[in-house]
């Protein structure tokens, strides 16, 4: 069983890819045509349809892009830098470019050999920093070992950091009275799902499972900003199950397949599953199926609302990347400078 | 009853000042000469002697300053900028300069009139940024209303931000695999107290009451970095008492006098009280006495360890400011550049 959680932006693209090829999904779609987004025997009213919500957001973005072109003669542009020829990274980069095209963005790309030097890569980033047609820059991770990810990510202009991973953005996310220029895409997508489903956050207890820089930690900060009372549990928490079972909102981003079982969930809680893991399954053609960090059937029996995997958080990640790029273009159109 | 909590660096200086003048302290010192730092009838073994620990740290710093002068010919320097003539601010600035002198630092100061322009103040900050004799810059808050605190604080060089309030420092505090150049003084002092008292943090439940940028939020991040399971409770938390009563470590920084009563405290918990509030008391010459955010007697009856007010966290804040300035000077001596 390989955990795939927490790799950059992989949620969205791998799930999208999975939705196209997964035999699990096909079988379920045939068995339960009334709930096409549900891959399990759970009432559709309980499911948070991430795919559908992401589609709505993408069409909202496409409309605004058309307006922006008319009003300002400006087209949002996203630059994606790929180093090496990892099959998975190539797939994600392709999905991102396709998503850009669908909403009317310009997409820029630089593919570099695996043995490119850090200095060469920094030059590519610097060129996109200076290019006014580019409003967002994304360097596909992971990078080859000889390159410092930290150094590359810090080199991306704060105005174009559509991933929201720059420490200055994270600092502004943590501080009251400040606003980050960009919020990291996956946790932003989790909150967007809660908000579009009209789940109250203020005054609620939230449990975030996992404390990664790209999901758990910023998700906790976002919930906190919305006046939830947040507990972040992690591998060193002795009684994670008990803490989780008291939460009204659970965001699972621990990267362990089906770790969060039904007995972790308070009756009526809302469950957002960020995980995507390949689980051995001899009945599948590929020998595996995709599961989240939540054991879906058990949790769904207790939850009032839950995201499926795939089709939950995954599609939101790319939608939020597009939204961040659009916001950046909007700031450029209005001639705003970076401020926090 | 006026809440004084959460004003910048006031804990330390006001408590130090209070310790000198408070009739409460004098009375208690006469009544219980065996426990001179305890202002209450609580076994000395339960008390965290912040004053004593801060004195130890200050003498450690003085020793290192002497070494640094010998080895590098370098004297750490702290610049304090004061705008206007608020009596309280003047007192704190005086305490800071006195503390600098005691450990052998150079101290620099600029006193500006209350109607100074933002541009003039920025020029003063820029001059200290450029001055190699200055390793830490502190702009005493609050500033007059016509000046943007955010703009001034952001102008302080990240290398000299000994308050640790720059969003880049806060971002690095929040992120795994990053280290801030400076940690904000009051929460750093809280953790230092726990560590010097050998209180285990990893795997423990911690409750931080209050979510200010200068105490609660960074305190939560620091506990989280040390593998505690942290819940931050705040004014929008419906059942703060219940959450707090399950915590092994409580940091109270809500700015409400004696809000945290004995029934909030789990038997055996460790309680760090950041608050300092003036409470009406007709029996006192001044008409008030100083109390924390914790109702001391009730909490002390349950806690295994507790900080008194005054004499707990307060003295640590200035000690940590000195330590941050020393670290900055040490980096300068070794010719290190800022990195995160």
XYZ file of C-alpha atoms in Angstrom:
680
model
C 0.000 0.000 0.000
C 1.556 3.259 -1.055
C 0.532 6.536 0.487
C 0.261 9.264 -2.072
C -1.093 11.971 0.196
C 0.559 15.316 0.510
C 2.449 15.308 -2.721
C 2.039 18.636 -4.296
C -1.152 19.076 -6.232
C -1.302 15.423 -6.897
C -4.685 15.028 -5.296
C -6.508 16.741 -8.077
C -4.719 15.370 -11.019
C -4.344 11.810 -9.842
C -7.993 11.653 -8.889
C -9.055 13.080 -12.193
C -6.901 10.546 -13.931
C -8.245 7.839 -11.641
C -11.825 8.797 -12.365
C -11.132 8.166 -16.012
C -9.508 4.804 -15.621
C -10.657 3.273 -12.333
C -12.660 0.086 -12.748
C -14.098 0.661 -9.238
C -15.741 3.806 -10.404
C -17.173 2.227 -13.492
C -18.717 -0.645 -11.565
C -20.279 1.682 -9.001
C -21.584 4.053 -11.620
C -23.426 1.132 -13.174
C -24.758 -0.126 -9.856
C -26.003 3.227 -8.561
C -26.822 5.520 -11.459
C -28.819 7.845 -9.185
C -25.650 8.976 -7.394
C -23.036 9.123 -10.099
C -20.401 10.886 -7.971
C -20.708 8.416 -5.094
C -18.384 5.495 -5.253
C -20.080 3.830 -2.306
C -23.514 2.831 -1.071
C -24.128 6.017 0.894
C -27.128 8.366 0.505
C -26.294 11.056 -2.030
C -27.539 13.703 0.429
C -24.532 12.925 2.656
C -21.964 13.310 -0.077
C -20.007 16.471 -0.733
C -19.711 16.500 -4.503
C -16.246 17.984 -4.922
C -16.200 17.248 -8.613
C -19.470 19.120 -9.187
C -18.463 22.070 -7.006
C -15.081 22.282 -8.737
C -16.841 22.290 -12.125
C -19.063 25.151 -10.967
C -16.031 27.126 -9.793
C -14.212 26.482 -13.055
C -17.134 27.789 -15.056
C -17.343 30.852 -12.780
C -13.641 31.403 -13.469
C -14.115 31.009 -17.239
C -16.815 33.697 -17.169
C -14.622 36.082 -15.254
C -11.671 35.431 -17.574
C -13.832 36.365 -20.569
C -14.887 39.588 -18.794
C -11.293 40.381 -17.897
C -10.181 39.986 -21.493
C -12.928 42.359 -22.622
C -12.515 44.916 -19.847
C -8.736 44.999 -19.457
C -7.448 43.133 -22.511
C -5.677 40.891 -20.043
C -5.446 37.092 -20.024
C -4.407 35.326 -16.798
C -1.239 33.288 -17.298
C 0.139 30.349 -15.324
C 3.708 29.096 -15.747
C 4.498 25.518 -14.807
C 8.105 24.429 -14.476
C 8.866 20.727 -14.730
C 12.272 19.255 -13.970
C 13.050 15.747 -15.156
C 10.682 13.193 -16.641
C 8.804 11.592 -13.739
C 5.708 10.015 -15.236
C 3.458 11.194 -12.380
C 4.761 14.773 -12.517
C 4.255 14.837 -16.288
C 0.647 13.766 -15.768
C -0.032 16.490 -13.201
C 1.580 19.160 -15.328
C -0.527 18.060 -18.280
C -3.720 18.270 -16.155
C -2.819 21.756 -15.018
C -2.192 22.977 -18.552
C -5.440 21.412 -19.717
C -7.341 23.074 -16.841
C -5.766 26.418 -17.787
C -6.832 26.045 -21.387
C -10.400 25.155 -20.399
C -10.924 28.389 -18.444
C -9.167 30.546 -21.039
C -5.837 31.103 -19.283
C -2.564 31.303 -21.135
C -0.266 28.599 -19.945
C 3.500 28.743 -20.069
C 5.786 25.842 -19.447
C 9.446 25.069 -19.155
C 10.614 21.461 -19.147
C 14.147 21.041 -17.885
C 16.359 17.948 -17.809
C 16.749 16.112 -14.469
C 20.387 17.214 -14.245
C 19.672 20.940 -14.636
C 21.653 23.048 -12.163
C 20.019 24.985 -9.344
C 21.333 28.184 -10.925
C 19.727 27.392 -14.280
C 16.411 26.663 -12.578
C 16.652 29.909 -10.599
C 17.141 31.757 -13.903
C 13.944 30.226 -15.297
C 12.042 31.289 -12.167
C 13.533 34.789 -12.380
C 12.435 35.106 -16.022
C 8.837 34.201 -15.118
C 8.993 36.573 -12.135
C 9.803 39.357 -14.597
C 7.302 38.345 -17.279
C 4.119 40.450 -17.038
C 2.105 37.832 -18.940
C 2.669 35.375 -16.106
C 0.496 35.812 -12.984
C 1.261 32.534 -11.275
C 4.363 30.348 -11.129
C 4.344 26.742 -10.087
C 7.426 24.567 -9.839
C 6.294 20.957 -9.905
C 7.563 19.019 -6.904
C 9.390 16.863 -6.071
C 12.629 18.284 -7.466
C 15.768 16.196 -8.021
C 17.835 15.760 -4.846
C 20.683 18.050 -5.915
C 18.337 21.056 -5.943
C 17.156 22.840 -2.781
C 13.355 23.039 -2.913
C 13.411 25.711 -0.239
C 15.737 27.913 -2.268
C 13.664 27.519 -5.430
C 10.313 28.116 -3.723
C 11.659 31.203 -1.927
C 12.799 32.580 -5.292
C 9.250 32.686 -6.662
C 7.969 36.255 -6.485
C 5.529 36.610 -3.599
C 3.098 38.204 -6.102
C 3.086 35.062 -8.216
C 3.243 32.418 -5.462
C -0.105 30.858 -6.435
C 0.756 27.784 -4.374
C 0.790 29.990 -1.279
C 3.780 28.138 0.168
C 6.031 31.150 0.692
C 6.669 31.700 4.435
C 5.526 35.294 4.065
C 2.136 34.030 2.850
C 1.974 31.457 5.657
C 2.895 34.140 8.221
C 0.091 36.395 6.989
C -2.282 33.428 7.145
C -1.375 32.883 10.816
C -1.630 36.533 11.860
C -4.807 38.342 12.772
C -5.219 41.575 10.842
C -3.118 40.307 7.929
C -4.195 38.623 4.732
C -2.018 36.349 2.642
C -1.795 37.123 -1.066
C -2.475 33.445 -1.755
C -3.852 30.576 0.324
C -2.442 27.079 -0.374
C -4.743 25.308 -2.834
C -5.705 22.071 -1.083
C -6.679 23.549 2.319
C -8.382 26.435 0.507
C -10.387 23.831 -1.385
C -11.401 22.132 1.893
C -12.775 25.402 3.292
C -14.487 26.217 -0.013
C -16.291 22.858 0.179
C -17.477 23.621 3.730
C -18.624 27.085 2.719
C -20.422 26.007 -0.443
C -22.176 23.285 1.595
C -23.133 25.982 4.137
C -21.448 24.138 6.998
C -21.169 26.527 9.965
C -17.533 26.903 11.104
C -17.539 29.686 13.720
C -17.902 28.358 17.250
C -17.493 24.740 16.092
C -14.865 22.259 17.194
C -12.554 21.212 14.393
C -9.953 18.477 14.350
C -7.208 18.540 11.727
C -5.370 15.244 11.391
C -1.848 15.776 10.090
C 0.319 18.888 10.218
C 2.024 19.142 6.848
C 3.043 22.554 5.532
C 0.849 22.136 2.475
C -2.382 20.786 3.977
C -2.769 20.243 7.736
C -1.086 23.351 9.109
C -2.676 25.884 6.720
C -6.059 24.099 7.050
C -5.885 24.595 10.830
C -5.017 28.272 10.375
C -7.918 28.770 7.949
C -10.416 27.163 10.346
C -9.004 29.232 13.189
C -9.447 32.440 11.149
C -13.106 31.473 10.761
C -13.497 31.201 14.548
C -13.497 27.427 14.882
C -11.782 25.940 17.928
C -9.072 23.882 16.304
C -7.036 20.952 17.579
C -4.296 19.618 15.334
C -3.551 15.964 15.998
C -0.486 14.206 14.644
C 1.704 11.140 14.944
C 2.768 12.111 18.479
C -0.802 12.522 19.767
C -1.565 9.605 22.100
C -5.386 9.794 21.944
C -6.121 11.142 18.471
C -9.285 9.056 18.175
C -10.827 10.527 21.321
C -10.006 14.105 20.274
C -11.337 13.539 16.767
C -14.527 11.957 18.067
C -15.450 15.254 19.758
C -15.070 17.359 16.609
C -17.890 18.856 14.546
C -15.565 19.202 11.548
C -12.801 16.730 10.682
C -10.122 17.364 8.059
C -8.098 14.195 7.525
C -4.688 14.762 5.930
C -2.433 12.244 7.622
C -1.403 10.268 4.556
C -2.325 6.904 6.042
C -4.925 4.872 4.146
C -8.244 4.531 5.991
C -6.709 5.447 9.356
C -9.793 7.396 10.429
C -12.484 4.798 11.062
C -16.123 5.263 12.029
C -15.394 5.281 15.768
C -13.313 8.464 15.271
C -16.380 10.341 14.030
C -18.949 12.131 16.174
C -22.507 11.503 14.982
C -23.448 14.348 12.653
C -19.887 15.560 12.065
C -18.699 16.838 8.676
C -15.737 14.894 7.284
C -13.292 16.217 4.671
C -10.908 13.546 3.434
C -7.750 14.929 1.819
C -5.987 11.582 1.519
C -5.524 9.571 -1.643
C -3.845 6.223 -1.251
C -3.464 3.172 -3.435
C -4.741 0.111 -1.579
C -3.930 -3.415 -2.763
C -7.001 -5.015 -4.249
C -6.659 -8.271 -6.189
C -10.186 -7.901 -7.596
C -9.080 -4.828 -9.546
C -7.439 -5.013 -12.937
C -4.656 -2.692 -11.764
C -4.250 -4.638 -8.520
C -5.245 -1.644 -6.361
C -7.989 0.847 -5.718
C -7.876 4.402 -4.422
C -8.916 5.107 -0.842
C -8.726 8.177 1.396
C -7.302 8.671 4.859
C -10.835 7.980 6.096
C -12.458 4.544 6.084
C -15.380 5.723 4.008
C -18.290 3.397 4.815
C -17.738 3.476 8.584
C -17.287 7.248 8.695
C -20.189 7.907 6.328
C -22.508 5.970 8.632
C -21.777 8.528 11.387
C -21.186 11.745 9.427
C -23.813 14.226 8.261
C -21.629 15.137 5.266
C -18.517 13.509 3.848
C -16.271 13.851 0.799
C -15.738 10.755 -1.326
C -12.321 9.671 -2.644
C -11.936 10.231 -5.517
C -14.244 13.127 -6.412
C -14.054 15.065 -3.138
C -11.143 17.353 -2.267
C -9.063 16.320 -5.274
C -10.862 18.262 -8.012
C -10.900 21.328 -5.742
C -7.114 21.630 -5.669
C -6.768 22.523 -9.337
C -9.885 24.735 -9.157
C -8.211 26.693 -6.320
C -4.961 26.931 -8.277
C -6.944 28.501 -11.116
C -8.704 30.796 -8.647
C -5.381 31.932 -7.138
C -4.014 32.656 -10.611
C -7.169 34.584 -11.483
C -6.851 36.651 -8.280
C -3.267 37.419 -9.167
C -4.282 38.527 -12.667
C -7.076 40.631 -11.189
C -4.552 42.389 -8.939
C -2.300 42.963 -11.946
C -5.242 44.350 -13.939
C -6.028 46.784 -11.166
C -2.368 47.696 -10.815
C -2.271 46.677 -7.186
C 1.046 46.092 -5.525
C 1.755 43.257 -3.123
C 0.711 44.112 0.396
C -0.075 42.023 3.427
C -10.763 46.824 36.145
C -8.433 47.490 33.278
C -6.907 44.677 31.253
C -3.318 45.348 30.427
C -2.497 42.032 28.791
C -1.058 41.846 25.314
C 0.502 45.216 25.180
C 3.890 44.844 23.729
C 6.580 43.894 26.219
C 4.633 45.441 28.979
C 4.487 42.254 30.976
C 8.094 42.345 31.913
C 8.543 45.958 32.609
C 5.248 46.562 34.352
C 5.787 43.568 36.555
C 9.296 44.599 37.370
C 8.018 48.015 38.207
C 5.140 46.492 40.150
C 7.471 44.274 42.111
C 9.250 47.379 43.233
C 6.202 49.333 44.232
C 3.379 46.890 44.947
C 2.181 46.971 48.542
C 0.742 43.463 48.023
C 4.191 42.135 47.445
C 5.616 43.857 50.457
C 2.916 42.512 52.754
C 3.311 38.964 51.456
C 7.070 39.087 51.621
C 6.781 39.948 55.303
C 4.228 37.226 55.959
C 6.063 34.423 54.148
C 9.770 35.114 54.144
C 10.551 31.491 53.187
C 9.049 31.922 49.727
C 10.016 35.406 48.702
C 8.920 35.054 45.062
C 5.484 33.717 45.967
C 2.842 36.316 46.406
C 0.326 33.779 47.714
C 0.017 31.034 50.269
C 1.017 28.236 47.928
C 3.850 25.731 48.483
C 7.044 27.102 46.953
C 7.579 23.753 45.204
C 4.554 24.488 43.012
C 5.742 27.897 41.937
C 7.604 28.582 38.717
C 10.013 31.309 39.744
C 10.104 33.378 36.572
C 12.044 36.148 38.253
C 14.769 33.737 39.389
C 14.949 31.963 36.004
C 15.097 35.302 34.175
C 17.943 36.408 36.482
C 19.840 33.210 35.661
C 19.358 33.790 31.939
C 20.471 37.400 32.213
C 23.650 36.370 33.957
C 24.264 33.692 31.296
C 23.835 36.424 28.686
C 26.223 38.767 30.525
C 28.880 36.050 30.518
C 28.474 35.439 26.817
C 28.577 39.164 26.050
C 31.908 39.436 27.853
C 33.252 36.491 25.820
C 31.966 38.002 22.599
C 33.698 41.297 23.300
C 36.957 39.468 23.919
C 36.704 37.022 21.027
C 35.214 39.237 18.316
C 35.535 42.743 19.712
C 31.802 42.989 19.206
C 29.169 44.378 21.573
C 25.501 43.481 21.001
C 23.382 46.572 20.409
C 19.646 47.136 20.806
C 17.878 50.188 19.393
C 14.609 51.275 20.958
C 12.431 53.810 19.169
C 9.880 55.705 21.219
C 7.226 57.932 19.665
C 5.395 60.389 21.887
C 5.472 60.670 25.658
C 3.136 58.003 27.017
C 4.118 57.489 30.633
C 3.800 53.678 30.399
C 5.825 53.447 27.186
C 8.528 55.626 28.711
C 8.701 53.250 31.684
C 9.091 50.171 29.461
C 11.719 51.801 27.296
C 13.647 52.756 30.423
C 13.468 49.149 31.713
C 14.742 47.818 28.411
C 17.674 50.223 28.328
C 18.511 49.371 31.933
C 18.363 45.628 31.149
C 20.696 46.186 28.177
C 23.187 48.033 30.334
C 23.144 45.309 32.976
C 24.195 42.566 30.539
C 26.748 44.773 28.772
C 24.825 45.601 25.590
C 25.063 48.954 23.885
C 21.688 50.565 23.758
C 20.577 53.091 21.194
C 17.459 55.133 21.403
C 15.509 57.637 19.382
C 12.709 59.586 21.006
C 10.376 61.222 18.522
C 7.511 63.644 19.092
C 3.940 62.283 18.963
C 3.285 64.168 15.714
C 6.272 62.731 13.826
C 5.376 61.678 10.281
C 5.357 58.059 9.161
C 8.095 58.935 6.661
C 10.332 60.386 9.366
C 9.845 57.286 11.515
C 10.629 55.045 8.530
C 13.870 56.977 8.054
C 14.852 56.304 11.660
C 14.147 52.589 11.209
C 16.111 52.553 7.932
C 19.093 54.167 9.655
C 19.109 51.478 12.359
C 18.680 48.797 9.697
C 21.880 50.058 8.093
C 23.845 50.547 11.316
C 26.172 47.581 11.955
C 26.368 48.403 15.679
C 22.653 47.672 16.011
C 21.608 43.987 16.142
C 18.036 44.428 17.274
C 15.429 47.115 16.615
C 12.348 47.598 18.702
C 9.686 50.182 17.996
C 7.718 50.670 21.189
C 4.000 50.136 20.651
C 1.368 51.503 20.585
C 2.152 54.124 17.947
C 0.050 57.265 17.422
C -3.038 56.638 15.282
C -1.775 58.489 12.196
C 1.059 55.963 11.778
C 0.552 52.454 10.318
C 2.061 49.960 12.784
C 2.046 47.322 10.074
C 4.081 49.506 7.714
C 6.619 50.377 10.419
C 7.002 46.790 11.686
C 7.439 45.479 8.132
C 10.189 48.034 7.569
C 12.368 46.568 10.312
C 15.058 44.410 8.719
C 14.213 40.750 9.161
C 17.765 40.295 10.535
C 17.074 42.737 13.344
C 13.440 41.877 14.102
C 14.177 40.832 17.707
C 10.482 41.040 18.515
C 9.875 38.245 15.982
C 6.664 39.897 14.770
C 7.574 40.027 11.070
C 5.232 37.761 9.044
C 8.254 36.056 7.516
C 9.373 35.035 11.024
C 5.853 33.912 11.938
C 5.611 31.915 8.690
C 8.885 30.132 9.448
C 7.615 29.439 12.973
C 4.502 27.770 11.534
C 6.309 25.680 8.901
C 8.007 22.364 9.503
C 11.579 22.321 8.232
C 11.942 26.079 8.649
C 13.327 28.052 11.555
C 12.473 31.652 12.306
C 15.365 34.023 12.871
C 13.598 35.273 16.014
C 10.796 33.914 18.164
C 8.457 36.475 19.797
C 9.684 37.190 23.322
C 6.699 36.450 25.565
C 5.752 33.029 24.109
C 9.447 32.159 23.897
C 9.656 32.970 27.602
C 6.701 30.667 28.333
C 8.402 27.728 26.611
C 11.724 28.537 28.274
C 9.978 28.328 31.669
C 8.539 24.908 30.784
C 11.895 23.663 29.551
C 13.906 24.955 32.513
C 11.329 23.321 34.840
C 11.765 20.081 32.826
C 8.059 19.889 32.010
C 7.579 17.300 29.242
C 5.834 18.826 26.204
C 5.944 16.143 23.471
C 2.831 13.987 23.444
C 1.072 16.221 25.988
C -2.204 18.054 25.542
C -1.832 21.822 25.618
C -4.500 24.479 25.737
C -3.647 28.039 24.729
C -6.249 30.570 25.823
C -6.224 33.600 23.536
C -4.978 33.925 19.968
C -3.152 37.233 19.770
C -0.352 37.660 17.235
C 2.148 38.393 19.983
C 1.357 35.693 22.549
C -1.377 33.093 21.940
C -0.802 32.258 18.275
C 3.007 31.962 18.431
C 2.769 30.089 21.766
C 0.517 27.509 20.079
C 2.962 27.171 17.178
C 5.898 26.708 19.578
C 4.091 23.975 21.539
C 3.091 22.319 18.270
C 6.733 22.325 17.098
C 7.585 20.483 20.306
C 5.028 17.769 19.489
C 2.296 18.797 21.911
C -1.305 18.388 20.771
C -2.515 21.961 20.883
C -5.997 23.429 21.074
C -6.320 27.190 20.877
C -9.439 28.447 22.618
C -10.753 31.971 22.197
C -13.744 34.224 22.695
C -15.803 32.260 20.160
C -15.183 28.895 21.853
C -18.412 27.776 23.553
C -16.885 25.292 26.019
C -13.426 26.691 26.752
C -13.536 25.481 30.356
C -14.117 21.861 29.362
C -11.327 21.914 26.758
C -8.922 23.585 29.175
C -9.736 21.106 31.946
C -8.350 18.274 29.782
C -4.993 19.947 29.148
C -1.669 18.974 30.705
C -0.243 22.402 29.900
C -2.253 25.635 30.005
C -1.003 28.957 28.650
C -3.446 31.696 29.601
C -3.178 34.840 27.477
C -6.735 36.028 27.097
C -6.382 39.425 28.743
C -9.301 38.919 31.130
C -8.498 39.150 34.837
C -8.819 35.825 36.682
C -10.962 34.280 33.934
C -9.326 30.870 34.337
C -10.559 29.530 37.659
C -9.650 26.313 39.477
C -12.347 24.288 37.724
C -10.618 24.950 34.375
C -7.508 23.123 35.575
C -6.862 19.392 35.384
C -5.274 18.027 38.566
C -1.504 18.027 38.045
C -1.526 20.396 35.057
C 1.171 23.032 34.525
C -0.217 26.570 34.302
C 1.568 29.501 32.649
C -0.198 32.796 33.261
C 0.721 35.512 30.753
C -1.903 37.992 31.916
C -1.320 41.069 33.957
C -4.378 43.028 34.969
C -5.095 45.760 37.484
C -7.918 44.683 39.772
C -9.747 47.178 41.966
C -8.780 46.676 45.593
C -9.773 49.281 48.147
C -7.399 47.805 50.727
C -4.437 48.837 48.543
C -2.910 52.281 48.673
C -3.071 52.537 44.884
C -6.656 51.264 44.859
C -5.753 48.147 42.814
C -3.587 45.072 42.778
C -2.117 43.095 39.903
C -3.660 39.762 38.963
C -3.162 37.388 36.068
C -5.624 35.834 33.632
C -5.697 32.899 36.053
C -7.425 32.961 39.441
C -4.264 32.031 41.286
C -5.352 30.327 44.523
C -7.984 28.143 42.862
C -5.713 27.110 40.001
C -2.703 26.564 42.265
C -4.735 24.125 44.355
C -5.097 21.903 41.267
C -1.862 22.551 39.348
C 1.456 20.781 39.811
C 3.285 23.940 38.726
C 2.088 27.491 38.221
C 3.565 30.915 37.476
C 2.739 33.714 39.903
C 1.743 37.219 38.778
C 3.884 39.204 39.087
C 7.193 37.329 38.985
C 6.250 34.605 36.489
C 6.206 35.193 32.725
C 6.801 38.933 33.023
C 10.512 38.930 33.817
C 11.066 36.372 31.053
C 9.924 38.719 28.296
C 12.835 41.124 28.683
C 15.237 38.211 29.217
C 14.101 36.764 25.861
C 14.448 40.160 24.172
C 18.052 40.233 25.379
C 18.547 36.649 24.210
C 17.168 37.453 20.735
C 19.485 40.459 20.485
C 22.429 38.315 21.589
C 21.580 35.685 18.949
C 21.461 38.396 16.312
C 24.857 39.704 17.407
C 26.237 36.162 17.388
C 25.056 35.745 13.787
C 26.672 39.064 12.890
C 29.919 38.005 14.587
C 29.983 34.811 12.577
C 29.103 36.693 9.407
C 25.985 34.651 8.829
C 23.372 35.923 6.462
C 19.664 35.718 7.090
C 18.255 32.380 6.036
C 15.102 30.517 6.910
